[in-house]
């Protein structure tokens, strides 16, 4: 029987079947300070050990400062949480890349950088953007803290198999349109809950042509369509990215691994429960106008009119969103002024993202009244960007150049917006209050964010690149 | 943890779709290192007019006198979307909710509820319309949720709901999931020893 890529990874990790569940083996467990302390406390309560500390890797990313390396820079509660992670890792023999370490970074940026994520693996983390790692053809998904404890203790998870969805993006991307625009267009098409209960496999010429970093941007936002995970079949792009990275297989094991990885694709006649097709040529640079990532449209479109929406729930959500966002139906997106710009997050903080933003930033100065920050995704990204003098381009243009972390994507540190602030953000969620109570978030690509910083309002980045 | 069997209580009608985890418990309350004490921050941004939680927002349904003491939460589609933070079900349970009845749930949130003895019940939009209408008309209406029978009773009307057999089993028994898995230690070890060298 023909199999999907998801079927193949699932079967290769099925330890046993229990009461309707499958016990799934986990190859990599990434942990961070926010969703792990209660899991370690649970282990301690029952005097349980971490089964495979060698398959568990930790970093500090969510509640750290982007201005200081001090653990207490964001107050005593954050410090306690960070110190608790350090203590738990030491006690259980888990490798930790703490603040200030050369390999520290946002968990979904540093993991791939180190070669920790490889095709065909199962990867979990107490963070919904774990879907990022599907870019490698790994089955990667976010879990809650009870499940973090379960994986720490057993290196397995009880799981039910999800349905499958194929998202086929045909053709080639127009100039100025990026991976972020593809994934926002997909979410706009299928809706904020359009892939609930599904694992998405992204395929088609436009996906195949993407770099690994661009593929990570796509898979990262799978959860914003409600998907359990997102997958892209591995290919030469994947193997070239992995070769020589610290935790990638070496020598004779490399050849054996590649031979296996080459079997990881959906068979030609494999059936998917749902199939969605998009044409890359139809995608314009995207801007969200609402309070979930599915409320999005092209920069050349007006803010939609809820009155034109057929579905009552969708209409009510749009009315509520426009009220929160303080926008009017029919308003041109290019007329919306911003006073903040955030370039960063596990969606868009890698070196290619910073290069794309810098290419725009070098063409002008941050507009008066706009505060713009650039937060690299990891210490390694920061170092590379500085080696390429991207930091100078940003600073000369009036951007702030910060230390790596999750930062203003969720504002667990002091990178927070105030009521009524409006931000062009390269992050992944535009929920009410996400970047600060009463603040308004518009999701865009790094180039679009940089363009908004220079002009002070949303601007079609293609007018910069002409 | 004790098992979940039946529950009867009044309901809070939160008539919204896409209620995300950032609304259920905002990020500034995620710096804790224990599972306790999140209920007072539940729906913080909607519930309070100020940052210090001194001024309840009278327009928010949770603050309205007729719904005090509710232990069942009603909501619309895609409840719990967004982050994997288990602080969301911890906050709901700590506040006093035992059951959430909604049109649909986000996957990670749904699993997190099961792991915390908080019963997520999914009913079709027509049934949800009826429940909202009844509770908004008569806030003291008692809703009965019967997990063994998989049904919700309100007055003389019954609504059947679906739940995966293993989720039902875990809720009913209130079992230690890790303890159960550890009984399969030998099978897990055998699986590991058969993995290819680069994964071992």
XYZ file of C-alpha atoms in Angstrom:
666
model
C 0.000 0.000 0.000
C 1.408 3.434 -0.922
C 2.482 5.529 2.053
C 2.786 9.200 2.840
C 5.960 10.594 4.377
C 3.979 10.922 7.625
C 2.993 7.222 7.471
C 6.630 6.216 7.037
C 7.939 8.227 9.997
C 5.004 7.149 12.166
C 5.533 3.459 11.456
C 9.282 3.712 12.014
C 8.649 5.075 15.536
C 5.747 2.914 16.714
C 6.999 1.129 19.818
C 3.694 -0.550 20.586
C -0.058 -0.104 20.523
C -1.891 0.628 23.763
C -5.618 1.098 24.314
C -6.173 2.797 20.962
C -3.014 4.877 21.220
C 0.363 4.306 19.669
C 3.408 4.565 21.882
C 5.671 6.697 19.699
C 9.441 6.827 20.231
C 10.962 10.325 20.437
C 14.419 10.892 18.935
C 14.969 14.485 20.050
C 13.534 16.402 22.959
C 14.253 20.133 23.083
C 13.476 21.963 26.318
C 13.472 25.560 27.529
C 12.820 27.438 30.755
C 9.078 28.144 30.480
C 7.404 24.770 29.957
C 9.845 22.431 31.717
C 10.063 23.335 35.454
C 6.776 21.657 36.399
C 7.799 18.570 34.423
C 11.051 18.204 36.364
C 9.134 18.832 39.592
C 6.788 15.990 38.627
C 9.744 13.650 38.104
C 11.187 14.605 41.473
C 7.865 14.004 43.204
C 7.838 10.391 41.954
C 11.625 9.989 42.173
C 11.877 9.319 38.450
C 14.922 9.818 36.240
C 15.379 11.330 32.803
C 15.568 8.231 30.612
C 17.740 9.640 27.827
C 19.520 12.859 28.821
C 21.684 12.316 25.717
C 18.606 12.831 23.499
C 17.478 15.911 25.422
C 18.888 19.405 24.713
C 18.124 22.631 26.519
C 18.494 26.323 25.851
C 17.290 29.605 27.357
C 15.204 31.734 25.017
C 11.712 32.844 26.128
C 12.179 34.853 29.304
C 15.624 36.356 28.727
C 16.626 39.946 28.127
C 17.792 41.085 24.670
C 19.790 43.927 26.240
C 21.774 42.116 28.926
C 23.230 38.656 29.468
C 22.358 38.773 33.179
C 19.751 36.178 34.193
C 18.091 38.680 36.517
C 17.826 41.423 33.872
C 14.047 40.854 33.590
C 13.321 40.467 37.281
C 13.389 37.788 39.971
C 10.623 35.555 38.547
C 12.405 35.211 35.196
C 15.702 34.654 36.996
C 14.228 31.869 39.122
C 12.816 30.154 36.043
C 16.163 30.341 34.209
C 18.104 29.161 37.246
C 15.620 26.299 37.709
C 16.358 25.135 34.151
C 20.098 25.300 34.782
C 19.721 23.335 38.046
C 17.483 20.688 36.449
C 19.872 20.212 33.518
C 22.834 19.864 35.831
C 21.055 17.395 38.082
C 19.951 15.182 35.184
C 23.034 15.480 32.956
C 21.259 17.354 30.139
C 23.290 19.535 27.766
C 22.276 23.180 28.245
C 23.200 26.139 26.067
C 22.578 29.001 28.500
C 22.472 32.752 27.936
C 25.870 33.937 26.768
C 26.878 30.561 25.267
C 28.008 30.568 21.637
C 25.358 27.928 20.796
C 22.451 29.554 22.667
C 19.445 30.721 20.712
C 15.727 30.382 20.142
C 15.175 26.649 20.502
C 13.856 26.340 16.929
C 16.830 28.245 15.538
C 19.709 26.712 17.494
C 18.473 23.090 17.187
C 18.728 22.976 13.381
C 21.978 25.003 13.435
C 23.654 22.315 15.502
C 22.450 19.533 13.207
C 20.277 18.143 16.015
C 17.307 17.809 13.674
C 17.581 15.214 10.918
C 15.196 13.676 8.384
C 12.906 10.931 9.628
C 13.327 11.853 13.299
C 10.548 12.466 15.780
C 11.128 15.778 17.560
C 9.129 17.305 20.403
C 9.380 20.432 22.529
C 7.072 22.184 24.953
C 6.412 24.881 22.393
C 3.838 24.973 19.610
C 6.348 26.202 17.013
C 8.198 22.903 17.184
C 6.520 22.336 13.807
C 9.513 24.330 12.441
C 11.639 21.178 12.364
C 9.323 19.503 9.862
C 11.395 21.400 7.294
C 13.902 18.536 7.577
C 11.302 15.830 6.958
C 11.169 15.182 10.710
C 7.846 14.651 12.492
C 7.998 17.558 14.934
C 5.236 18.863 17.157
C 4.588 20.942 20.247
C 3.536 19.336 23.524
C 2.255 20.385 26.939
C 4.211 20.155 30.161
C 2.614 16.843 31.254
C 3.868 15.399 27.981
C 7.312 16.959 28.504
C 7.427 15.018 31.787
C 6.265 11.863 29.985
C 9.017 12.175 27.358
C 11.677 12.935 29.975
C 10.700 9.795 31.903
C 10.031 7.389 29.016
C 11.445 8.881 25.758
C 8.017 8.085 24.279
C 4.602 9.680 23.907
C 1.139 8.200 23.579
C -0.287 9.537 20.358
C -3.214 9.022 18.000
C -2.487 9.333 14.323
C -3.659 12.581 12.720
C -5.259 12.957 9.291
C -3.068 14.010 6.378
C -3.199 17.157 4.255
C -1.162 17.906 1.142
C -0.521 21.594 0.418
C 0.790 21.828 -3.133
C 2.303 25.215 -4.048
C 2.785 25.158 -7.794
C 4.958 27.334 -10.004
C 7.663 29.828 -9.084
C 7.499 32.720 -6.633
C 7.313 36.245 -8.016
C 10.128 38.642 -7.081
C 9.721 40.193 -3.627
C 7.497 37.350 -2.403
C 8.981 35.158 0.336
C 8.400 31.950 2.291
C 6.575 34.004 4.938
C 4.144 35.236 2.285
C 3.561 31.665 1.064
C 2.670 30.381 4.520
C 0.498 33.387 5.370
C -1.321 32.931 2.044
C -1.855 29.235 2.861
C -3.293 30.071 6.294
C -5.466 32.766 4.710
C -6.749 30.177 2.253
C -7.512 27.307 4.646
C -8.200 29.374 7.775
C -6.823 29.622 11.297
C -8.275 26.192 12.179
C -8.225 24.810 8.623
C -5.699 22.069 9.361
C -6.842 21.102 12.877
C -6.377 17.364 13.362
C -4.028 17.147 10.361
C -0.348 16.816 9.606
C 0.439 18.987 6.575
C 2.950 17.981 3.931
C 4.095 20.956 1.832
C 5.053 20.075 -1.723
C 5.262 21.512 -5.223
C 7.808 23.425 -7.232
C 7.675 26.584 -5.111
C 8.421 24.588 -1.921
C 11.105 22.466 -3.561
C 12.955 25.645 -4.621
C 13.168 26.982 -1.057
C 16.325 26.970 1.071
C 16.293 25.144 4.431
C 15.777 28.400 6.303
C 12.808 29.285 4.102
C 11.359 25.808 4.609
C 11.647 26.337 8.372
C 9.597 29.537 8.041
C 6.870 27.592 6.220
C 6.719 24.654 8.646
C 6.991 26.978 11.670
C 3.547 28.442 11.028
C 1.762 25.101 10.469
C 0.335 25.449 13.972
C -1.221 28.782 12.962
C -3.491 26.803 10.651
C -4.200 24.416 13.538
C -2.004 21.597 12.162
C -0.345 19.059 14.427
C 2.828 19.310 12.347
C 4.159 20.384 8.966
C 6.504 18.306 6.821
C 8.686 18.825 3.767
C 10.324 15.763 2.224
C 14.118 15.878 2.527
C 16.226 16.326 -0.613
C 19.730 17.412 -1.628
C 19.061 20.883 -0.126
C 18.447 19.171 3.230
C 21.519 16.918 3.021
C 23.785 19.823 1.989
C 22.534 21.882 4.950
C 23.189 19.075 7.427
C 26.580 17.883 6.252
C 29.346 18.813 8.688
C 27.070 20.197 11.403
C 28.017 19.268 14.958
C 25.399 16.585 15.632
C 24.967 15.346 12.042
C 26.056 11.756 11.315
C 29.720 11.448 10.346
C 31.848 9.251 8.053
C 30.322 5.893 7.189
C 27.194 6.669 9.166
C 26.616 9.694 6.944
C 26.229 7.509 3.836
C 23.918 5.083 5.628
C 21.845 7.967 6.937
C 21.554 9.631 3.513
C 20.560 6.308 1.945
C 17.745 6.061 4.502
C 16.776 9.718 4.202
C 16.327 9.236 0.440
C 13.460 6.816 1.172
C 11.572 9.546 3.042
C 9.000 10.889 0.601
C 5.316 10.321 -0.034
C 4.797 7.589 -2.601
C 3.456 8.905 -5.910
C 0.026 7.340 -5.432
C -0.228 7.928 -1.655
C -3.596 9.305 -0.629
C -4.117 12.376 1.529
C -7.318 13.100 3.452
C -7.279 16.695 2.178
C -5.487 18.351 -0.738
C -5.036 22.117 -1.143
C -3.445 23.689 -4.218
C -2.050 27.227 -4.527
C -0.338 28.927 -7.425
C 2.801 30.787 -6.319
C 2.314 33.378 -9.060
C -0.918 34.536 -7.359
C 0.781 35.336 -4.030
C 1.570 38.972 -3.165
C 3.488 40.137 -0.075
C 1.087 39.461 2.807
C -0.032 41.594 5.766
C -2.398 40.423 8.512
C -5.233 42.829 9.303
C -6.897 40.922 12.164
C -6.192 39.096 15.401
C -5.424 35.633 14.097
C -2.954 34.681 11.335
C -5.777 33.564 9.027
C -7.014 37.163 8.859
C -4.526 38.153 6.180
C -4.443 39.592 2.686
C -2.055 40.868 -0.005
C -0.476 44.330 0.385
C -2.312 45.364 -2.811
C -5.721 44.581 -1.251
C -7.902 46.709 1.054
C -8.907 45.744 4.604
C -11.833 43.359 3.962
C -15.441 44.193 4.762
C -16.964 41.759 7.293
C -20.369 42.411 5.683
C -19.152 40.496 2.620
C -18.364 37.353 4.673
C -20.880 34.524 4.323
C -20.015 32.588 7.469
C -21.502 34.139 10.641
C -18.638 33.076 12.933
C -16.028 34.390 10.483
C -17.970 37.662 10.164
C -18.292 38.138 13.939
C -14.590 37.380 14.417
C -13.692 39.922 11.709
C -15.884 42.644 13.276
C -14.285 42.036 16.669
C -10.785 41.967 15.133
C -11.233 45.243 13.210
C -12.463 46.912 16.373
C -9.404 45.737 18.319
C -7.075 46.660 15.434
C -8.799 50.035 14.951
C -9.155 49.527 11.190
C -11.966 50.300 8.742
C -13.274 48.033 5.969
C -11.962 49.178 2.591
C -8.957 51.004 4.054
C -5.773 50.561 1.956
C -3.149 48.530 3.838
C -0.532 50.995 2.581
C -2.309 53.765 4.521
C -1.816 52.018 7.869
C 0.928 53.722 9.891
C 3.121 51.766 12.317
C 5.162 53.038 15.257
C 7.035 49.788 15.978
C 8.871 47.204 13.895
C 10.072 43.851 15.203
C 12.390 41.676 13.121
C 12.993 38.371 14.890
C 11.277 35.215 16.305
C 11.556 31.506 15.467
C 9.716 32.291 12.220
C 12.072 34.920 10.790
C 15.332 35.537 12.673
C 17.821 33.454 10.688
C 20.694 34.855 8.651
C 18.774 34.865 5.345
C 15.946 36.799 7.047
C 18.396 39.390 8.342
C 20.052 39.678 4.919
C 16.643 40.275 3.299
C 15.763 42.940 5.868
C 19.209 44.585 5.604
C 18.868 44.804 1.815
C 15.878 47.102 2.367
C 17.271 48.839 5.467
C 20.360 50.040 3.607
C 18.106 52.058 1.277
C 17.037 54.611 3.891
C 16.480 55.543 7.527
C 13.906 54.414 10.039
C 11.012 56.874 9.782
C 10.556 59.445 12.508
C 8.377 58.152 15.356
C 9.114 54.490 14.579
C 11.044 52.243 16.981
C 12.566 49.293 15.128
C 14.436 46.386 16.698
C 16.313 43.481 15.148
C 16.705 40.403 17.346
C 18.838 37.620 15.830
C 17.558 34.095 16.461
C 20.743 32.759 17.983
C 24.242 33.676 19.056
C 25.497 32.036 15.861
C 23.166 34.119 13.675
C 24.278 37.249 15.515
C 27.929 36.412 14.974
C 27.404 35.659 11.280
C 25.411 38.854 10.766
C 28.162 40.879 12.433
C 30.782 39.158 10.247
C 28.767 40.366 7.248
C 28.395 43.852 8.825
C 24.614 43.587 8.725
C 24.516 44.991 12.257
C 26.145 48.180 10.946
C 23.567 48.491 8.174
C 20.750 48.190 10.707
C 22.303 50.529 13.245
C 23.171 53.130 10.582
C 19.563 53.044 9.386
C 18.284 53.586 12.934
C 17.356 50.040 14.015
C 18.362 48.669 17.422
C 20.585 45.593 17.272
C 19.848 43.209 20.156
C 20.948 39.960 21.798
C 19.288 36.689 20.652
C 16.001 35.399 22.136
C 12.244 35.147 21.591
C 11.856 38.804 22.554
C 8.823 40.720 21.300
C 7.233 37.709 19.625
C 5.565 37.072 22.978
C 7.067 39.651 25.328
C 8.012 37.463 28.279
C 10.878 39.898 28.795
C 10.801 43.698 28.712
C 10.413 43.908 24.907
C 6.765 44.904 25.155
C 4.446 47.281 23.356
C 2.002 49.657 25.017
C -1.746 50.098 24.442
C -2.497 51.381 20.937
C 1.003 50.718 19.598
C 0.977 49.267 16.101
C 3.764 46.915 15.048
C 4.939 45.403 11.772
C 6.263 42.102 13.087
C 8.029 39.142 11.468
C 6.705 36.842 14.216
C 3.895 34.290 13.991
C 0.947 35.419 16.136
C -1.171 38.556 15.947
C -3.457 37.597 18.840
C -4.932 40.369 20.981
C -2.324 41.538 23.468
C 0.320 39.147 22.175
C 3.047 41.841 22.089
C 1.589 43.846 24.965
C -1.861 44.607 26.294
C -3.853 46.705 23.811
C -1.051 46.569 21.202
C -1.790 45.777 17.545
C 0.353 43.311 15.632
C 0.551 42.892 11.851
C 2.478 39.852 10.621
C 4.751 40.373 7.616
C 7.985 39.104 6.042
C 11.387 40.541 7.095
C 11.647 42.640 3.920
C 8.122 44.013 4.410
C 8.929 44.822 8.060
C 12.063 46.707 7.041
C 10.119 48.583 4.353
C 7.481 49.599 6.921
C 10.256 50.807 9.237
C 11.643 53.126 6.556
C 8.342 54.541 5.323
C 6.387 54.509 8.599
C 3.499 52.595 7.020
C 2.964 49.314 5.190
C 4.626 49.499 1.803
C 4.794 47.014 -1.044
C 8.394 45.863 -0.823
C 8.419 45.309 -4.569
C 8.560 49.101 -5.013
C 11.959 49.004 -3.257
C 13.349 46.236 -5.351
C 12.285 47.551 -8.767
C -5.361 12.262 40.601
C -8.970 11.126 40.995
C -11.030 10.040 38.016
C -13.654 12.058 36.159
C -17.128 10.519 36.000
C -20.111 12.830 35.968
C -20.367 16.508 36.614
C -23.343 18.806 37.135
C -23.070 22.565 37.325
C -24.051 25.915 35.919
C -22.333 27.291 32.841
C -20.512 30.447 31.748
C -21.392 31.430 28.152
C -18.234 32.795 26.471
C -19.770 33.394 23.074
C -16.604 33.673 20.966
C -14.672 31.706 18.381
C -10.867 31.327 18.320
C -10.316 31.996 22.025
C -6.529 31.649 22.084
C -4.180 30.616 24.870
C -2.803 34.181 25.096
C -6.299 35.277 26.189
C -6.758 32.347 28.568
C -3.472 33.121 30.349
C -1.200 35.922 29.076
C 2.568 35.558 28.951
C 3.396 37.635 32.025
C 1.958 34.811 34.158
C 4.103 32.076 32.585
C 7.175 32.732 34.696
C 6.070 30.403 37.489
C 7.789 27.124 38.270
C 4.770 25.372 39.828
C 1.370 24.263 38.517
C -0.689 26.156 41.082
C -2.246 29.583 41.369
C -3.049 30.531 37.759
C -6.846 30.822 38.235
C -6.716 34.395 39.481
C -5.094 35.431 36.182
C -7.528 33.531 33.926
C -8.649 35.746 30.974
C -6.646 38.611 32.550
C -6.864 41.095 29.657
C -10.626 40.696 29.254
C -11.389 40.299 32.939
C -9.615 43.300 34.437
C -9.505 46.939 33.415
C -6.124 47.438 35.080
C -2.806 45.563 35.056
C -2.919 44.852 38.793
C -6.207 42.933 38.725
C -7.960 45.371 41.059
C -10.703 46.568 38.699
C -12.909 43.850 37.229
C -14.337 44.662 33.783
C -18.128 44.632 34.351
C -18.755 43.912 30.659
C -16.857 40.630 30.679
C -19.180 37.688 31.151
C -16.997 36.025 33.787
C -17.532 39.021 36.110
C -21.309 39.103 35.784
C -23.115 38.162 39.014
C -25.540 35.717 37.394
C -22.658 33.464 36.271
C -20.701 33.275 39.534
C -19.941 29.714 40.569
C -20.125 28.308 37.032
C -18.062 25.148 36.571
C -18.797 24.516 32.889
C -17.425 26.854 30.208
C -19.271 27.250 26.887
C -17.375 28.573 23.845
C -17.391 28.437 20.061
C -15.017 26.940 17.493
C -11.238 26.485 17.795
C -11.105 27.037 21.562
C -7.553 27.017 22.979
C -5.743 27.769 19.723
C -2.184 29.038 19.844
C 0.523 28.063 22.241
C 1.238 24.717 23.916
C 1.270 26.341 27.382
C -0.319 23.931 29.838
C -0.811 26.983 32.045
C -4.083 27.444 30.075
C -5.833 24.311 31.397
C -4.118 24.831 34.785
C -5.723 28.298 34.968
C -9.166 27.043 33.892
C -9.097 24.164 36.382
C -7.695 26.319 39.183
C -10.492 28.836 38.604
C -13.009 26.036 39.087
C -13.962 24.763 35.636
C -14.359 21.005 35.252
C -15.800 20.862 31.726
C -15.425 22.975 28.560
C -18.120 22.568 25.919
C -17.226 24.126 22.564
C -17.812 23.664 18.852
C -14.196 22.548 18.408
C -10.802 22.649 20.116
C -7.194 23.171 19.069
C -5.287 19.864 19.240
C -2.533 20.630 21.762
C -4.957 22.335 24.140
C -7.352 19.369 23.909
C -4.598 16.934 24.919
C -3.470 19.228 27.733
C -7.044 19.230 29.129
C -7.185 15.433 29.138
C -3.885 15.342 31.051
C -5.384 17.622 33.708
C -8.758 15.949 34.273
C -10.514 18.843 32.543
C -13.130 17.369 30.189
C -13.282 18.954 26.693
C -16.649 18.243 25.021
C -17.180 19.055 21.371
C -20.782 19.572 20.156
C -22.083 20.657 16.757
C -22.944 24.351 16.144
C -26.709 23.749 16.383
C -26.369 22.123 19.804
C -24.035 24.943 20.897
C -26.622 27.524 19.774
C -29.203 25.775 21.947
C -26.906 25.634 24.992
C -25.952 29.302 24.662
C -29.613 30.321 24.271
C -30.656 28.346 27.345
C -27.825 29.571 29.586
C -28.175 33.198 28.465
C -31.939 33.016 29.163
C -31.645 31.163 32.473
C -28.124 31.422 33.964
C -29.007 29.077 36.844
C -29.704 26.205 34.436
C -27.865 23.106 35.573
C -26.055 21.180 32.854
C -25.207 17.554 33.502
C -22.184 16.035 31.800
C -21.980 12.252 31.848
C -18.647 10.878 30.641
C -19.468 7.129 30.861
C -22.631 7.719 28.799
C -20.909 10.374 26.626
C -23.787 12.811 26.824
C -24.661 16.342 27.937
C -28.121 16.805 29.507
C -29.909 20.100 29.792
C -33.542 19.913 30.906
C -35.080 17.053 28.983
C -32.657 17.352 26.042
C -29.621 15.115 25.616
C -26.656 15.705 23.331
C -24.288 12.817 22.627
C -20.576 13.611 22.231
C -17.593 11.743 20.854
C -14.371 11.107 22.729
C -11.495 8.759 21.851
C -11.635 5.550 23.879
C -8.162 6.041 25.389
C -8.930 9.621 26.424
C -12.156 8.464 28.052
C -10.342 5.647 29.813
C -7.635 7.974 31.147
C -10.178 10.512 32.407
C -12.375 7.894 34.061
C -9.508 6.163 35.811
C -7.348 9.223 36.552
C -4.302 7.030 35.968
C -0.645 7.956 36.154
C 0.184 7.950 32.431
C 3.944 7.773 32.986
C 3.597 4.842 35.369
C 1.563 2.997 32.744
C 4.161 3.603 30.032
C 7.030 2.574 32.291
C 5.464 -0.878 32.446
C 6.571 -1.162 28.797
C 10.204 -0.464 29.642
C 11.473 -3.666 28.037
C 9.676 -2.920 24.758
C 11.095 0.613 24.681
C 14.611 -0.693 25.341
C 14.241 -3.271 22.552
C 13.079 -0.550 20.159
C 16.118 1.574 21.017
C 18.590 -1.227 20.474
C 17.173 -1.780 16.964
C 17.588 1.874 15.926
C 20.205 2.734 13.283
C 23.599 3.748 14.666
C 23.225 7.499 13.999
C 20.029 7.622 16.069
C 21.171 5.556 19.064
